[in-house]
PDB file of C-alpha atoms in Angstrom:
ATOM      1  CA  MET A   1      46.534  66.339  38.572  1.00  0.00           C
ATOM      2  CA  ASN A   2      43.569  67.760  36.710  1.00  0.00           C
ATOM      3  CA  ASN A   3      40.432  66.755  38.638  1.00  0.00           C
ATOM      4  CA  VAL A   4      36.718  67.425  38.237  1.00  0.00           C
ATOM      5  CA  ILE A   5      33.628  66.341  40.152  1.00  0.00           C
ATOM      6  CA  ILE A   6      30.422  66.515  38.155  1.00  0.00           C
ATOM      7  CA  VAL A   7      27.310  67.462  40.101  1.00  0.00           C
ATOM      8  CA  VAL A   8      24.206  66.236  38.318  1.00  0.00           C
ATOM      9  CA  THR A   9      20.923  68.131  38.427  1.00  0.00           C
ATOM     10  CA  HIS A  10      17.584  67.906  36.636  1.00  0.00           C
ATOM     11  CA  LYS A  11      16.087  71.047  38.139  1.00  0.00           C
ATOM     12  CA  GLN A  12      17.080  74.614  38.916  1.00  0.00           C
ATOM     13  CA  CYS A  13      19.421  74.799  41.893  1.00  0.00           C
ATOM     14  CA  GLU A  14      22.335  76.723  43.291  1.00  0.00           C
ATOM     15  CA  ILE A  15      25.713  75.185  42.510  1.00  0.00           C
ATOM     16  CA  ILE A  16      28.729  76.266  44.520  1.00  0.00           C
ATOM     17  CA  ASN A  17      31.281  78.455  42.810  1.00  0.00           C
ATOM     18  CA  ASN A  18      34.266  76.122  42.892  1.00  0.00           C
ATOM     19  CA  ALA A  19      36.451  75.087  39.957  1.00  0.00           C
ATOM     20  CA  LEU A  20      36.531  71.451  41.134  1.00  0.00           C
ATOM     21  CA  TYR A  21      32.737  71.006  41.039  1.00  0.00           C
ATOM     22  CA  GLN A  22      31.008  71.286  37.646  1.00  0.00           C
ATOM     23  CA  SER A  23      27.233  71.030  37.216  1.00  0.00           C
ATOM     24  CA  VAL A  24      25.682  68.926  34.445  1.00  0.00           C
ATOM     25  CA  ILE A  25      22.001  69.415  33.602  1.00  0.00           C
ATOM     26  CA  VAL A  26      20.108  66.278  32.572  1.00  0.00           C
ATOM     27  CA  GLY A  27      16.550  65.727  31.422  1.00  0.00           C
ATOM     28  CA  ASN A  28      14.710  69.061  31.579  1.00  0.00           C
ATOM     29  CA  GLN A  29      16.132  71.249  28.835  1.00  0.00           C
ATOM     30  CA  ASP A  30      14.289  74.412  29.966  1.00  0.00           C
ATOM     31  CA  ILE A  31      16.692  75.016  32.856  1.00  0.00           C
ATOM     32  CA  LYS A  32      18.929  78.059  32.527  1.00  0.00           C
ATOM     33  CA  MET A  33      21.987  77.767  34.761  1.00  0.00           C
ATOM     34  CA  PRO A  34      25.083  79.719  33.700  1.00  0.00           C
ATOM     35  CA  ASN A  35      28.328  77.751  33.356  1.00  0.00           C
ATOM     36  CA  SER A  36      26.558  74.382  33.502  1.00  0.00           C
ATOM     37  CA  TRP A  37      27.155  71.623  31.018  1.00  0.00           C
ATOM     38  CA  ARG A  38      24.239  69.747  29.425  1.00  0.00           C
ATOM     39  CA  ASP A  39      24.074  66.050  28.680  1.00  0.00           C
ATOM     40  CA  ASN A  40      22.117  66.503  25.425  1.00  0.00           C
ATOM     41  CA  ILE A  41      24.945  67.705  23.168  1.00  0.00           C
ATOM     42  CA  GLY A  42      27.641  65.752  21.361  1.00  0.00           C
ATOM     43  CA  ASP A  43      27.634  61.979  21.842  1.00  0.00           C
ATOM     44  CA  ASN A  44      24.853  61.425  24.392  1.00  0.00           C
ATOM     45  CA  ILE A  45      22.052  59.233  25.720  1.00  0.00           C
ATOM     46  CA  SER A  46      20.131  62.128  27.284  1.00  0.00           C
ATOM     47  CA  SER A  47      16.760  60.796  26.094  1.00  0.00           C
ATOM     48  CA  LYS A  48      17.289  57.748  28.327  1.00  0.00           C
ATOM     49  CA  ASN A  49      17.549  59.858  31.495  1.00  0.00           C
ATOM     50  CA  PRO A  50      14.184  58.605  32.879  1.00  0.00           C
ATOM     51  CA  TYR A  51      15.679  55.090  32.891  1.00  0.00           C
ATOM     52  CA  TYR A  52      19.342  55.718  33.747  1.00  0.00           C
ATOM     53  CA  CYS A  53      19.180  58.876  35.913  1.00  0.00           C
ATOM     54  CA  GLU A  54      22.571  60.495  36.559  1.00  0.00           C
ATOM     55  CA  LEU A  55      24.338  57.865  34.473  1.00  0.00           C
ATOM     56  CA  THR A  56      23.316  59.782  31.332  1.00  0.00           C
ATOM     57  CA  ALA A  57      25.524  62.634  32.590  1.00  0.00           C
ATOM     58  CA  LEU A  58      28.365  60.220  33.280  1.00  0.00           C
ATOM     59  CA  TYR A  59      28.040  58.739  29.779  1.00  0.00           C
ATOM     60  CA  TRP A  60      28.012  62.215  28.235  1.00  0.00           C
ATOM     61  CA  PHE A  61      31.079  63.223  30.247  1.00  0.00           C
ATOM     62  CA  TRP A  62      32.939  60.038  29.279  1.00  0.00           C
ATOM     63  CA  LYS A  63      32.258  60.561  25.566  1.00  0.00           C
ATOM     64  CA  ASN A  64      32.757  64.343  25.407  1.00  0.00           C
ATOM     65  CA  LYS A  65      34.942  65.672  28.238  1.00  0.00           C
ATOM     66  CA  SER A  66      36.858  62.881  30.005  1.00  0.00           C
ATOM     67  CA  PHE A  67      39.989  63.321  27.875  1.00  0.00           C
ATOM     68  CA  GLN A  68      40.489  66.752  29.520  1.00  0.00           C
ATOM     69  CA  TYR A  69      40.813  65.369  33.071  1.00  0.00           C
ATOM     70  CA  ASP A  70      43.010  62.930  34.966  1.00  0.00           C
ATOM     71  CA  ASN A  71      40.396  62.042  37.599  1.00  0.00           C
ATOM     72  CA  ILE A  72      36.633  62.423  37.688  1.00  0.00           C
ATOM     73  CA  GLY A  73      34.026  62.164  40.398  1.00  0.00           C
ATOM     74  CA  LEU A  74      30.249  61.996  40.212  1.00  0.00           C
ATOM     75  CA  CYS A  75      27.875  63.462  42.776  1.00  0.00           C
ATOM     76  CA  HIS A  76      24.324  62.187  42.753  1.00  0.00           C
ATOM     77  CA  TYR A  77      21.717  64.895  42.191  1.00  0.00           C
ATOM     78  CA  ARG A  78      22.902  68.113  43.886  1.00  0.00           C
ATOM     79  CA  ARG A  79      24.975  66.416  46.566  1.00  0.00           C
ATOM     80  CA  TYR A  80      28.661  66.880  47.336  1.00  0.00           C
ATOM     81  CA  PHE A  81      31.513  64.831  48.767  1.00  0.00           C
ATOM     82  CA  THR A  82      32.186  66.097  52.272  1.00  0.00           C
ATOM     83  CA  LYS A  83      34.458  65.294  55.182  1.00  0.00           C
ATOM     84  CA  ASN A  84      31.462  65.667  57.515  1.00  0.00           C
ATOM     85  CA  PRO A  85      28.568  63.283  56.728  1.00  0.00           C
ATOM     86  CA  PHE A  86      26.059  65.524  58.531  1.00  0.00           C
ATOM     87  CA  SER A  87      26.842  68.797  56.796  1.00  0.00           C
ATOM     88  CA  ASN A  88      26.579  70.137  53.279  1.00  0.00           C
ATOM     89  CA  GLN A  89      28.506  73.310  54.049  1.00  0.00           C
ATOM     90  CA  PRO A  90      31.200  74.115  51.469  1.00  0.00           C
ATOM     91  CA  LYS A  91      33.882  74.299  54.164  1.00  0.00           C
ATOM     92  CA  TYR A  92      33.585  70.479  54.488  1.00  0.00           C
ATOM     93  CA  PHE A  93      33.682  69.657  50.766  1.00  0.00           C
ATOM     94  CA  ILE A  94      36.658  67.641  49.620  1.00  0.00           C
ATOM     95  CA  THR A  95      39.094  69.784  47.703  1.00  0.00           C
ATOM     96  CA  ASP A  96      41.377  69.315  44.752  1.00  0.00           C
ATOM     97  CA  LYS A  97      44.280  69.034  47.202  1.00  0.00           C
ATOM     98  CA  ASP A  98      42.407  66.327  49.177  1.00  0.00           C
ATOM     99  CA  ILE A  99      41.842  64.304  46.009  1.00  0.00           C
ATOM    100  CA  ASN A 100      45.491  64.470  45.002  1.00  0.00           C
ATOM    101  CA  THR A 101      46.576  63.444  48.521  1.00  0.00           C
ATOM    102  CA  TYR A 102      44.155  60.505  48.671  1.00  0.00           C
ATOM    103  CA  LEU A 103      45.104  59.278  45.197  1.00  0.00           C
ATOM    104  CA  ASN A 104      48.790  59.168  46.158  1.00  0.00           C
ATOM    105  CA  SER A 105      47.872  56.245  48.446  1.00  0.00           C
ATOM    106  CA  TYR A 106      44.716  54.783  46.900  1.00  0.00           C
ATOM    107  CA  ASP A 107      43.312  53.973  43.452  1.00  0.00           C
ATOM    108  CA  ILE A 108      39.757  55.132  44.193  1.00  0.00           C
ATOM    109  CA  ILE A 109      37.984  57.384  46.689  1.00  0.00           C
ATOM    110  CA  LEU A 110      34.766  56.046  48.194  1.00  0.00           C
ATOM    111  CA  PRO A 111      32.572  57.282  51.046  1.00  0.00           C
ATOM    112  CA  GLN A 112      32.643  55.546  54.393  1.00  0.00           C
ATOM    113  CA  PRO A 113      29.539  53.438  55.016  1.00  0.00           C
ATOM    114  CA  PHE A 114      27.016  54.930  57.382  1.00  0.00           C
ATOM    115  CA  TYR A 115      24.368  52.763  59.030  1.00  0.00           C
ATOM    116  CA  TRP A 116      21.081  54.284  60.169  1.00  0.00           C
ATOM    117  CA  ASN A 117      19.202  52.847  63.142  1.00  0.00           C
ATOM    118  CA  THR A 118      15.970  52.830  61.152  1.00  0.00           C
ATOM    119  CA  THR A 119      14.828  50.920  58.088  1.00  0.00           C
ATOM    120  CA  VAL A 120      12.584  51.776  55.148  1.00  0.00           C
ATOM    121  CA  LYS A 121       9.881  49.616  56.687  1.00  0.00           C
TER     122      LYS A 121
END
């Protein structure tokens, strides 16, 4: 299957070099990040980013790129899907092979809930 996980960002950051993960820049148009997509071209709602956050990237992807992929994922601002909830090291990132394996048994891939012992109070 042809999979992609879009990693949304609104500021300069380092994106891993991995064909599965593709960065999409939203909001700030002064950012220069090679090989990143931007949500302000084609059919878009980029101007609504202050109200809809990373969903402007998802809308842009749906309208302009989704036909190229079988499965898509969305990572909230510069985060990645990992097999270890306490690490952001690339060795723990889910892979294209992982996605294909999971989707042979399930319709959707979701994170496991994690409950903190503290509250926002």
